[in-house]
mmCIF file of N, CA and C in Angstrom:
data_model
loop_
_atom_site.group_PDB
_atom_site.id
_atom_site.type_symbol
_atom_site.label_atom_id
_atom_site.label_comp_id
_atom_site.label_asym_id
_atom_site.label_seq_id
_atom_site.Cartn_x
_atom_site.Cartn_y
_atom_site.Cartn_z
ATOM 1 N N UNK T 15 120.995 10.414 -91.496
ATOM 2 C CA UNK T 15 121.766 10.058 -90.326
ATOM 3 C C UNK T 15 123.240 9.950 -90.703
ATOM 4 N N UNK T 16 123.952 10.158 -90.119
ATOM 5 C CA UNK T 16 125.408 10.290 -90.064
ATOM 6 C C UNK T 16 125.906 9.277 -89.043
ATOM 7 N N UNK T 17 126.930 8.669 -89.292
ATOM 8 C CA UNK T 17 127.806 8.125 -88.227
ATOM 9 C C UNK T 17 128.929 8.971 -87.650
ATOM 10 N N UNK T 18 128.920 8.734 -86.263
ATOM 11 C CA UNK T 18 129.195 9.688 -85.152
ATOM 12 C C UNK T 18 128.516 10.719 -84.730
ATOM 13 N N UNK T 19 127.365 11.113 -85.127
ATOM 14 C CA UNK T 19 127.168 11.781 -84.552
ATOM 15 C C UNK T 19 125.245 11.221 -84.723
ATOM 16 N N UNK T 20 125.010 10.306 -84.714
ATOM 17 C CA UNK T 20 123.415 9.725 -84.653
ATOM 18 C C UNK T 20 123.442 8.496 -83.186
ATOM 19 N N UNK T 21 122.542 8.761 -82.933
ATOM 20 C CA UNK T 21 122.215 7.471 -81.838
ATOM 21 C C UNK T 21 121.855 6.764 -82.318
ATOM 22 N N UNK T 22 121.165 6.598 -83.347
ATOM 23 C CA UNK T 22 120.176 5.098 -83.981
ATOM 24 C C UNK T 22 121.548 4.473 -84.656
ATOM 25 N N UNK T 23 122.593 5.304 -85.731
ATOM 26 C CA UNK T 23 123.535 4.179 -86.281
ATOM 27 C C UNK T 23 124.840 4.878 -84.953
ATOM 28 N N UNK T 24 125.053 4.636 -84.144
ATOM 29 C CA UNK T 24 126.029 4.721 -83.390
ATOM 30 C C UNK T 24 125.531 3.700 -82.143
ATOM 31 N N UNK T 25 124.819 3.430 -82.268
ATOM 32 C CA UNK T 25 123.816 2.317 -80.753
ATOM 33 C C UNK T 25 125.177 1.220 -81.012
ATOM 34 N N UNK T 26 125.108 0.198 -80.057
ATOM 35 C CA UNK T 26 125.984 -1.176 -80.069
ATOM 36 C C UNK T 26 124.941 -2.060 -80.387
ATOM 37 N N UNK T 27 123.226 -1.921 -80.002
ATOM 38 C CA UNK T 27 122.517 -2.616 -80.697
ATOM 39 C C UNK T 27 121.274 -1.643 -81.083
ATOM 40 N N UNK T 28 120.579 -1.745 -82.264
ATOM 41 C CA UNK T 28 119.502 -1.033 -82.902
ATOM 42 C C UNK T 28 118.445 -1.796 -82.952
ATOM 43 N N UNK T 29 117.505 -1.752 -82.929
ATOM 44 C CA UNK T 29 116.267 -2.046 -83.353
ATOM 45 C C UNK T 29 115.353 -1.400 -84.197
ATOM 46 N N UNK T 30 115.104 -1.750 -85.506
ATOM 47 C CA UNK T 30 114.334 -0.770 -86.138
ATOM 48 C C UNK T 30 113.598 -2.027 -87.191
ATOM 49 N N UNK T 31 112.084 -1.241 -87.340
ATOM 50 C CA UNK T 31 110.879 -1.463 -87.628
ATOM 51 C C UNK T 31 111.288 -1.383 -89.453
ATOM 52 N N UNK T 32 111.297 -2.464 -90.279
ATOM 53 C CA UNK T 32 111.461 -2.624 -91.526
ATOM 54 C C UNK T 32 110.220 -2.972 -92.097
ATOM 55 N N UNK T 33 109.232 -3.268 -91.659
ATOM 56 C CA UNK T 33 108.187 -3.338 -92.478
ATOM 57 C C UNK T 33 107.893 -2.727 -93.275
ATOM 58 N N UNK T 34 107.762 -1.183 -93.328
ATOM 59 C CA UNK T 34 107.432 -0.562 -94.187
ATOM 60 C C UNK T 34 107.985 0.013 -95.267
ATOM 61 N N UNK T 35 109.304 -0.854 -95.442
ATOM 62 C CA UNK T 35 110.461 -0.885 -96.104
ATOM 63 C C UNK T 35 110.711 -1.933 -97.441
ATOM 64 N N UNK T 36 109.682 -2.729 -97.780
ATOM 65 C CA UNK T 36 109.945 -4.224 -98.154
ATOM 66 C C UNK T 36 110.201 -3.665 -99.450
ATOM 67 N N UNK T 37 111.033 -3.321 -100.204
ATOM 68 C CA UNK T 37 111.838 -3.397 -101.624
ATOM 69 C C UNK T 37 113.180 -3.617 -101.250
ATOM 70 N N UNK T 38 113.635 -4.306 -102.732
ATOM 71 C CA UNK T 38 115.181 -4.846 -102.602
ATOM 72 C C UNK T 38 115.802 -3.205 -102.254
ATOM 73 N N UNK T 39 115.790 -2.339 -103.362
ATOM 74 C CA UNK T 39 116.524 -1.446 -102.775
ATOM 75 C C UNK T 39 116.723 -0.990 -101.474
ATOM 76 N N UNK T 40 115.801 -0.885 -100.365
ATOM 77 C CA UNK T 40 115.888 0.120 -99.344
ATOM 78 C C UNK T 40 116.702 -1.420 -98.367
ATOM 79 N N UNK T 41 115.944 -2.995 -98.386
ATOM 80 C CA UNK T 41 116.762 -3.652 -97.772
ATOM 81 C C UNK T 41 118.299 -3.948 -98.096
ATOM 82 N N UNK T 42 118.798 -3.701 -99.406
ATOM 83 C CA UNK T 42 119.696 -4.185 -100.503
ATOM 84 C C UNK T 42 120.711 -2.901 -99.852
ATOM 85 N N UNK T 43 120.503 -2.059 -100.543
ATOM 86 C CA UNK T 43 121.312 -0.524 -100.517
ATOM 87 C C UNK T 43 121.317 0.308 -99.582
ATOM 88 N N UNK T 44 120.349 0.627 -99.052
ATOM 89 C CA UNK T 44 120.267 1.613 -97.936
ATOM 90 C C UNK T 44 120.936 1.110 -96.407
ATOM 91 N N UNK T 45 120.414 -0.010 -96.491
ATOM 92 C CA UNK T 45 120.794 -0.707 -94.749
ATOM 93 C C UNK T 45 122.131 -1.691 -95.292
ATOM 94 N N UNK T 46 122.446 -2.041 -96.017
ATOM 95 C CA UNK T 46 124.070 -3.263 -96.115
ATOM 96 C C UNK T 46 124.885 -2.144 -96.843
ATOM 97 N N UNK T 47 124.803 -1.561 -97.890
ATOM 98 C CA UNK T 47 125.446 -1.381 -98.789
ATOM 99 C C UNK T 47 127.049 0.039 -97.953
ATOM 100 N N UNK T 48 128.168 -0.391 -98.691
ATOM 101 C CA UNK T 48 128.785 -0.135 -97.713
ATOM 102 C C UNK T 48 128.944 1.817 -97.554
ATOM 103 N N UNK T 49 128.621 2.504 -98.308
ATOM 104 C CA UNK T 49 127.908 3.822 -98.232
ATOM 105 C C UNK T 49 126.143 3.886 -97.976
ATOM 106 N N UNK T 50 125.691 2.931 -97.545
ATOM 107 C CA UNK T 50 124.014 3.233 -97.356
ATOM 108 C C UNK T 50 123.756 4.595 -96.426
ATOM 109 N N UNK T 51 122.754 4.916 -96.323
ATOM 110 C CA UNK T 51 122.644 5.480 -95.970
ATOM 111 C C UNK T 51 121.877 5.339 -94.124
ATOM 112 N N UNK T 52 121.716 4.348 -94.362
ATOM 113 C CA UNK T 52 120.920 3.689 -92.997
ATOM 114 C C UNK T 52 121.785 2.455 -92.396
ATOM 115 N N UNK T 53 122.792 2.438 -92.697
ATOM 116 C CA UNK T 53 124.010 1.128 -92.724
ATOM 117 C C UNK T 53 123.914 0.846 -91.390
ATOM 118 N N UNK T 54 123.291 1.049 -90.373
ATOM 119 C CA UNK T 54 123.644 0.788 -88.935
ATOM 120 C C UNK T 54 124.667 -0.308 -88.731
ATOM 121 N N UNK T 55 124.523 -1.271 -89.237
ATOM 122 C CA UNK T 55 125.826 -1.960 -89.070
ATOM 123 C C UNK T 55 127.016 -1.863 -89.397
ATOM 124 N N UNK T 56 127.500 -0.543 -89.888
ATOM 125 C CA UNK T 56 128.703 -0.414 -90.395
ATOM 126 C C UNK T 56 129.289 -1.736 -91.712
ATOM 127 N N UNK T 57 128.051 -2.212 -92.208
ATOM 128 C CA UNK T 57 128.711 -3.230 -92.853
ATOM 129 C C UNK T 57 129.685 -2.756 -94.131
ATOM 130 N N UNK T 58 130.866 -3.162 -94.506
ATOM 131 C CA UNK T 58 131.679 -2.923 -95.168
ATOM 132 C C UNK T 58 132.351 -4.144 -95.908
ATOM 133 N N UNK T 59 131.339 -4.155 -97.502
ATOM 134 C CA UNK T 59 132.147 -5.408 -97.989
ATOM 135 C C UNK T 59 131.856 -5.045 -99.581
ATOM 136 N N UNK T 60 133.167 -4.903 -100.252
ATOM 137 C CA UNK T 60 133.583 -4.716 -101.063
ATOM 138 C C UNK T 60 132.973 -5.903 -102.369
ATOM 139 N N UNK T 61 132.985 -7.174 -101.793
ATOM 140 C CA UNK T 61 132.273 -8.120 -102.880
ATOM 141 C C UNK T 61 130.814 -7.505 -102.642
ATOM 142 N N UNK T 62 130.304 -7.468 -101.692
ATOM 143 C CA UNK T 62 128.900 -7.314 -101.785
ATOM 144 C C UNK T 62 128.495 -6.265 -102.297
ATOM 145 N N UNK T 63 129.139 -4.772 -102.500
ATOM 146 C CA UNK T 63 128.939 -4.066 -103.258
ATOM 147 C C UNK T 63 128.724 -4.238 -104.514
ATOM 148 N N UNK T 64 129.524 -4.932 -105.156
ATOM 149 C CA UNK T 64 129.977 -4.963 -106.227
ATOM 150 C C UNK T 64 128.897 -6.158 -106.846
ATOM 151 N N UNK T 65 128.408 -7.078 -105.874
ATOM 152 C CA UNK T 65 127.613 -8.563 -106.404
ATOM 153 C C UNK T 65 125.774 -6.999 -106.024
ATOM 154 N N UNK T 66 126.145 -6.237 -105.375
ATOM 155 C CA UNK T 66 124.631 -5.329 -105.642
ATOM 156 C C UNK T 66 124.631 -4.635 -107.023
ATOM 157 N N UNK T 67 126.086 -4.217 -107.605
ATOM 158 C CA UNK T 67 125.973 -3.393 -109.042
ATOM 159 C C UNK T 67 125.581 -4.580 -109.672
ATOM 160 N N UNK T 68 125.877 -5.625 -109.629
ATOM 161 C CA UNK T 68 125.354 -6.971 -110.724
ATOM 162 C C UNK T 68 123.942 -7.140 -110.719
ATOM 163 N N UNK T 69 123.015 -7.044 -109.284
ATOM 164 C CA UNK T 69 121.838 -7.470 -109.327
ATOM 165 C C UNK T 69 121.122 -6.383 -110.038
ATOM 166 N N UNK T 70 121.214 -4.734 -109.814
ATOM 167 C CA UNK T 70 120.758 -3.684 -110.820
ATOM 168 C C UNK T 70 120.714 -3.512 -111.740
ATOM 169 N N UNK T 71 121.926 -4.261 -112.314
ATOM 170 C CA UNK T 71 122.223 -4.004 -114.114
ATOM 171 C C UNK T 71 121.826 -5.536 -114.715
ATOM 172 N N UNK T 72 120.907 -6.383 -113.960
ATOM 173 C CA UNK T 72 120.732 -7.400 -114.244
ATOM 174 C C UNK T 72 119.788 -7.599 -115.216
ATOM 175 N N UNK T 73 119.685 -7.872 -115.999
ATOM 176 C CA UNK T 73 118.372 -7.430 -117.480
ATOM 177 C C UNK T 73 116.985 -8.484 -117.276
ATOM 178 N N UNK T 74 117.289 -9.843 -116.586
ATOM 179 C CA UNK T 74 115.611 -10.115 -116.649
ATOM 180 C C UNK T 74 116.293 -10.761 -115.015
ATOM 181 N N UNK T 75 114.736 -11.701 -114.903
ATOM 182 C CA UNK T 75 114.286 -11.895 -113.390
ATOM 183 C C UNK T 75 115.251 -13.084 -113.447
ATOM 184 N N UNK T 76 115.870 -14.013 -114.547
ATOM 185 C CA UNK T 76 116.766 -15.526 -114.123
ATOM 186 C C UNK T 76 118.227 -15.047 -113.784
ATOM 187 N N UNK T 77 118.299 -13.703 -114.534
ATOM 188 C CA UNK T 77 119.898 -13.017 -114.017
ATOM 189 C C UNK T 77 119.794 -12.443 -112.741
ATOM 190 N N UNK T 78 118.662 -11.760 -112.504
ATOM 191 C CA UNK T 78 118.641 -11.230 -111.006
ATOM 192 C C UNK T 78 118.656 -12.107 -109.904
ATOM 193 N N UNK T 79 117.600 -13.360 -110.398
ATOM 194 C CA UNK T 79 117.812 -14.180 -109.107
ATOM 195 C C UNK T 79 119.297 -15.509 -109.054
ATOM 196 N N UNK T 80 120.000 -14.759 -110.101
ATOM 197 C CA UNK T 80 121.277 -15.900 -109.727
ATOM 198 C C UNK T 80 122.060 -15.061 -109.171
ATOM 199 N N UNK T 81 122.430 -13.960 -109.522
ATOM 200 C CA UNK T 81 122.989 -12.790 -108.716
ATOM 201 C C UNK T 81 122.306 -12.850 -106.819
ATOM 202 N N UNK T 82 121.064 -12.521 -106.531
ATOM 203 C CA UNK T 82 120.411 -12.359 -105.707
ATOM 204 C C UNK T 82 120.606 -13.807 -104.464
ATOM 205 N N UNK T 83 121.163 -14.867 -105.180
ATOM 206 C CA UNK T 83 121.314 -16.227 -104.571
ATOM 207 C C UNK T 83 123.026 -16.055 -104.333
ATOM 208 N N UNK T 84 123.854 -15.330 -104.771
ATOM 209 C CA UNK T 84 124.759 -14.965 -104.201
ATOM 210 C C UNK T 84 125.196 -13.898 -103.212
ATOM 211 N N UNK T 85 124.282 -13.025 -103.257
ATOM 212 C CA UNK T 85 123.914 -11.832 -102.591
ATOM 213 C C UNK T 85 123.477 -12.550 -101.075
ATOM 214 N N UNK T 86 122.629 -13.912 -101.265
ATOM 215 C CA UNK T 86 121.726 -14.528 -100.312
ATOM 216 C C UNK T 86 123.060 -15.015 -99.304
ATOM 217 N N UNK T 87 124.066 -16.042 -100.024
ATOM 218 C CA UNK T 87 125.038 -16.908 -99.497
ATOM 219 C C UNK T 87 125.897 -15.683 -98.565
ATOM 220 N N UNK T 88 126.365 -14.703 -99.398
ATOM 221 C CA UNK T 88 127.376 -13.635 -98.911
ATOM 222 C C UNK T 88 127.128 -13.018 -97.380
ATOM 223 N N UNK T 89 125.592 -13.044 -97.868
ATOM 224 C CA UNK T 89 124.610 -12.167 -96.058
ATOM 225 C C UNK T 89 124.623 -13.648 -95.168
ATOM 226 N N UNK T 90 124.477 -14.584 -95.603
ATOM 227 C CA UNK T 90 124.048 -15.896 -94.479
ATOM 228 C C UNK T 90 125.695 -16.365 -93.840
ATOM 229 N N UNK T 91 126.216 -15.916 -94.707
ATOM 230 C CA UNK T 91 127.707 -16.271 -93.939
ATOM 231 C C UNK T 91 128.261 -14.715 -93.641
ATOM 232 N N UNK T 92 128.337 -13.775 -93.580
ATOM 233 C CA UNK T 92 128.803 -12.739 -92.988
ATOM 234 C C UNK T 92 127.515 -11.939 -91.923
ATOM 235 N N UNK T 93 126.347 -12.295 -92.570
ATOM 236 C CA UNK T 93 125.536 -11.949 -91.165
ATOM 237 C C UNK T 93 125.551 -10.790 -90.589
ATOM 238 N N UNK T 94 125.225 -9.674 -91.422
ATOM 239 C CA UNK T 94 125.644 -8.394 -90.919
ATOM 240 C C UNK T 94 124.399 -8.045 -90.290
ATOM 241 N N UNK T 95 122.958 -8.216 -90.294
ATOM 242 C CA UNK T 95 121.716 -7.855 -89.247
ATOM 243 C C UNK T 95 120.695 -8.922 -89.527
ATOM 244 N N UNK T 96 120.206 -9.171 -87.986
ATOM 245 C CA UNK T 96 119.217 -10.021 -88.171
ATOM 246 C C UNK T 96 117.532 -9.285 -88.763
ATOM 247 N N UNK T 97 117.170 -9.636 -89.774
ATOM 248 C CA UNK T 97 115.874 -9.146 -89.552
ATOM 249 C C UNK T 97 114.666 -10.370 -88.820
ATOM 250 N N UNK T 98 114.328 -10.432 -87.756
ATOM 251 C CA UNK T 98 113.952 -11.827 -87.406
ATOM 252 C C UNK T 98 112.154 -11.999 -87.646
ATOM 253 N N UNK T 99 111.339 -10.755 -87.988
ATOM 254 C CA UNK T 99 110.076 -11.352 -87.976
ATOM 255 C C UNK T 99 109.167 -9.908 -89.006
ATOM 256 N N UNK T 100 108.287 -10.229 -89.050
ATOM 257 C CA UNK T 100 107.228 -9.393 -89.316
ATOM 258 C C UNK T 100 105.906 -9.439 -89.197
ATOM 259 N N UNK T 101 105.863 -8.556 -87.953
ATOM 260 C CA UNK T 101 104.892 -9.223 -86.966
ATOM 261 C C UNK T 101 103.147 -8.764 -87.388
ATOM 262 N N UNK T 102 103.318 -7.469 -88.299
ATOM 263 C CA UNK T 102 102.523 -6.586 -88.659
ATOM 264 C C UNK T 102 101.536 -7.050 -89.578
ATOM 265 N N UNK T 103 101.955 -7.786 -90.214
ATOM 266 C CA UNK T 103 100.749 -8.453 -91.540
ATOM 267 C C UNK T 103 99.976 -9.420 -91.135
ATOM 268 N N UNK T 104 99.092 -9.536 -91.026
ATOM 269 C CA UNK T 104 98.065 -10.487 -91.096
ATOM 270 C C UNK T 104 97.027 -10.162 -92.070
ATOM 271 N N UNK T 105 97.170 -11.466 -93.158
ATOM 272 C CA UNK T 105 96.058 -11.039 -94.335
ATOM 273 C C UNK T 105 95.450 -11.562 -94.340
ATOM 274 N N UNK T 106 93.889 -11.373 -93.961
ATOM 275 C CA UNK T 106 92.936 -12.055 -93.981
ATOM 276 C C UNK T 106 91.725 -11.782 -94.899
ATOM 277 N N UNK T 107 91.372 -12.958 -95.903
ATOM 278 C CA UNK T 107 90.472 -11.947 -97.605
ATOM 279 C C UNK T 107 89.457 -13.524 -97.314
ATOM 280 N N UNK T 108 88.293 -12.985 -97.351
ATOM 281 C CA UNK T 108 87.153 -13.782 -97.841
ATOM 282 C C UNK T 108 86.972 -14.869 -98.546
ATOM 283 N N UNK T 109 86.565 -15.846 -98.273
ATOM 284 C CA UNK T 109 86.989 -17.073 -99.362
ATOM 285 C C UNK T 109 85.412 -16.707 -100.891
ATOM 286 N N UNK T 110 84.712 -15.901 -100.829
ATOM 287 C CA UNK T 110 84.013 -15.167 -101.434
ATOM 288 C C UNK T 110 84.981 -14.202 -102.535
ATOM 289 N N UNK T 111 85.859 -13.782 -102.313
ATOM 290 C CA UNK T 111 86.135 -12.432 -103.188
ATOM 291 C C UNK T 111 87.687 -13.268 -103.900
ATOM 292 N N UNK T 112 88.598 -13.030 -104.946
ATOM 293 C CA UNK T 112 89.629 -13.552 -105.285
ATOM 294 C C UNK T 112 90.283 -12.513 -105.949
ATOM 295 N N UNK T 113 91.791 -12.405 -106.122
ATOM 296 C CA UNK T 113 92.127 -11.461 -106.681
ATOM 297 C C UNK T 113 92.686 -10.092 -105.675
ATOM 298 N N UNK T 114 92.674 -10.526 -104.593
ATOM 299 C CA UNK T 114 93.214 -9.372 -103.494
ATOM 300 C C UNK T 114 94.537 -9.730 -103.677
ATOM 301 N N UNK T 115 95.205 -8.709 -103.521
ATOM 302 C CA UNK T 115 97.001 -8.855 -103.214
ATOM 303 C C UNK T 115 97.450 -7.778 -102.294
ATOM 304 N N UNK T 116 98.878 -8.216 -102.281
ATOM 305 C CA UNK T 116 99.697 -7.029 -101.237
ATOM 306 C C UNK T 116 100.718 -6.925 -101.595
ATOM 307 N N UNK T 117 101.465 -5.775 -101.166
ATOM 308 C CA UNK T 117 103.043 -5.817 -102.003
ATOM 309 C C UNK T 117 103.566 -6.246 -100.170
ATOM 310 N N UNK T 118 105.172 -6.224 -100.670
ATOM 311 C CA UNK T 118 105.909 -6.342 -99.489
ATOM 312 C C UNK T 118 105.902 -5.540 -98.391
ATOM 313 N N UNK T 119 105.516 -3.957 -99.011
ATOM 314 C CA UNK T 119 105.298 -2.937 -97.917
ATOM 315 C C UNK T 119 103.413 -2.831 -97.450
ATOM 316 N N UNK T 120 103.207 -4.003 -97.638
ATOM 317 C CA UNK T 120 101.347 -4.228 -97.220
ATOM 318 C C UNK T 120 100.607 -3.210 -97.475
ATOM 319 N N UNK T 121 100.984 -2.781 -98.978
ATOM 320 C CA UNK T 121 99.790 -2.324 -99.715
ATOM 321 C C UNK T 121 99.206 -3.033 -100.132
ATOM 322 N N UNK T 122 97.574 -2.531 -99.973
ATOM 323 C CA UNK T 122 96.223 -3.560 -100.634
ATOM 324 C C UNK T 122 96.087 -3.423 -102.013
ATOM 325 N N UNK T 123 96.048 -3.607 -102.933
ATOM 326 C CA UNK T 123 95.657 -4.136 -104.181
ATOM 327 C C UNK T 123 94.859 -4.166 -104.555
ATOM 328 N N UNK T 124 93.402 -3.753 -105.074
ATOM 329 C CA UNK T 124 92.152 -4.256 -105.634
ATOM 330 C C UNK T 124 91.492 -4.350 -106.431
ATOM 331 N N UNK T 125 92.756 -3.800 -107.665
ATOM 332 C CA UNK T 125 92.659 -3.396 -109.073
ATOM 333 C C UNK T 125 92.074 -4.811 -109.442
ATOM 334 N N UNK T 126 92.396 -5.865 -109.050
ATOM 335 C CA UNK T 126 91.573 -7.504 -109.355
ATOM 336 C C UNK T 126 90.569 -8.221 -109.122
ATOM 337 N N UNK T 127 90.336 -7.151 -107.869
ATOM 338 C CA UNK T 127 89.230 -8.129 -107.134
ATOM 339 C C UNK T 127 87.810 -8.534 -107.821
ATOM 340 N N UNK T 128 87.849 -9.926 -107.510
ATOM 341 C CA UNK T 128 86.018 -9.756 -108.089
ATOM 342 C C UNK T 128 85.831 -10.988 -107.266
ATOM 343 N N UNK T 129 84.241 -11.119 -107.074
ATOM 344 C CA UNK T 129 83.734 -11.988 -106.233
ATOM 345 C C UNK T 129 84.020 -13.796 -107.077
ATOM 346 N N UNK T 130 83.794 -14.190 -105.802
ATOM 347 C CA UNK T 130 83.678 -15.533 -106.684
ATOM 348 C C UNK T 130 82.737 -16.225 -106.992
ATOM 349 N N UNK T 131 82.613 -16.973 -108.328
ATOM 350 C CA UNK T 131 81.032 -17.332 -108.973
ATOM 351 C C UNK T 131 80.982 -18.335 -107.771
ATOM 352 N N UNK T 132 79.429 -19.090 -107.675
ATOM 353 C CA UNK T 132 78.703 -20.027 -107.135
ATOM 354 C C UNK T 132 78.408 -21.297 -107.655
#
């Protein structure tokens, strides 16, 4: 999609279905980042770019999530799209079986599963 010449990022308001989207990158880069490619909001912010090259080159999970908690503050006060729900998941697993999972984009998991003893 291009700006100026797309209806979905040229709308005054968009609505679009992120569920099937749930990794940092595609929410992180694709939709905020200020070249994304899905930017519908035109968001344009030079720290936040720059606090996203920090969270990538971040070497374990205590650097990513201190980066990622600034990344958090930057979006809650500039507020560039609401994502308000996700209406699509409902996980419902047997109190019999343990070991089911899902990722963010509600893939099933079952490489774990096993029943539960008695």
């Amino acid at each position: 999609a291009t700006f100026g010449s797309s209806p979905w990022l040229d709308s005054v308001l968009g609505i679009t279905d992120y569920g099937h989207r749930g990794t940092p990158d595609i929410f992180l880069n694709a939709t905020l980042k200020s070249s994304g490619a899905w930017n519908a909001a035109h968001f344009n912010n030079p720290a936040y770019d720059a606090l996203l090259l920090d969270y990538s080159k971040a070497r374990d999970l205590q650097a990513q999530r201190l980066v990622a908690g600034k990344i958090q503050t930057l979006l809650l006060d500039e507020t560039p799209a609401i994502i308000s729900y996700f209406s699509q998941y409902s996980r419902i697993v047997s109190s019999k079986v343990e070991g089911v999972r899902f990722t963010a984009i509600s893939h099933l998991l079952l490489d774990r599963v096993s029943f539960v003893q008695a």
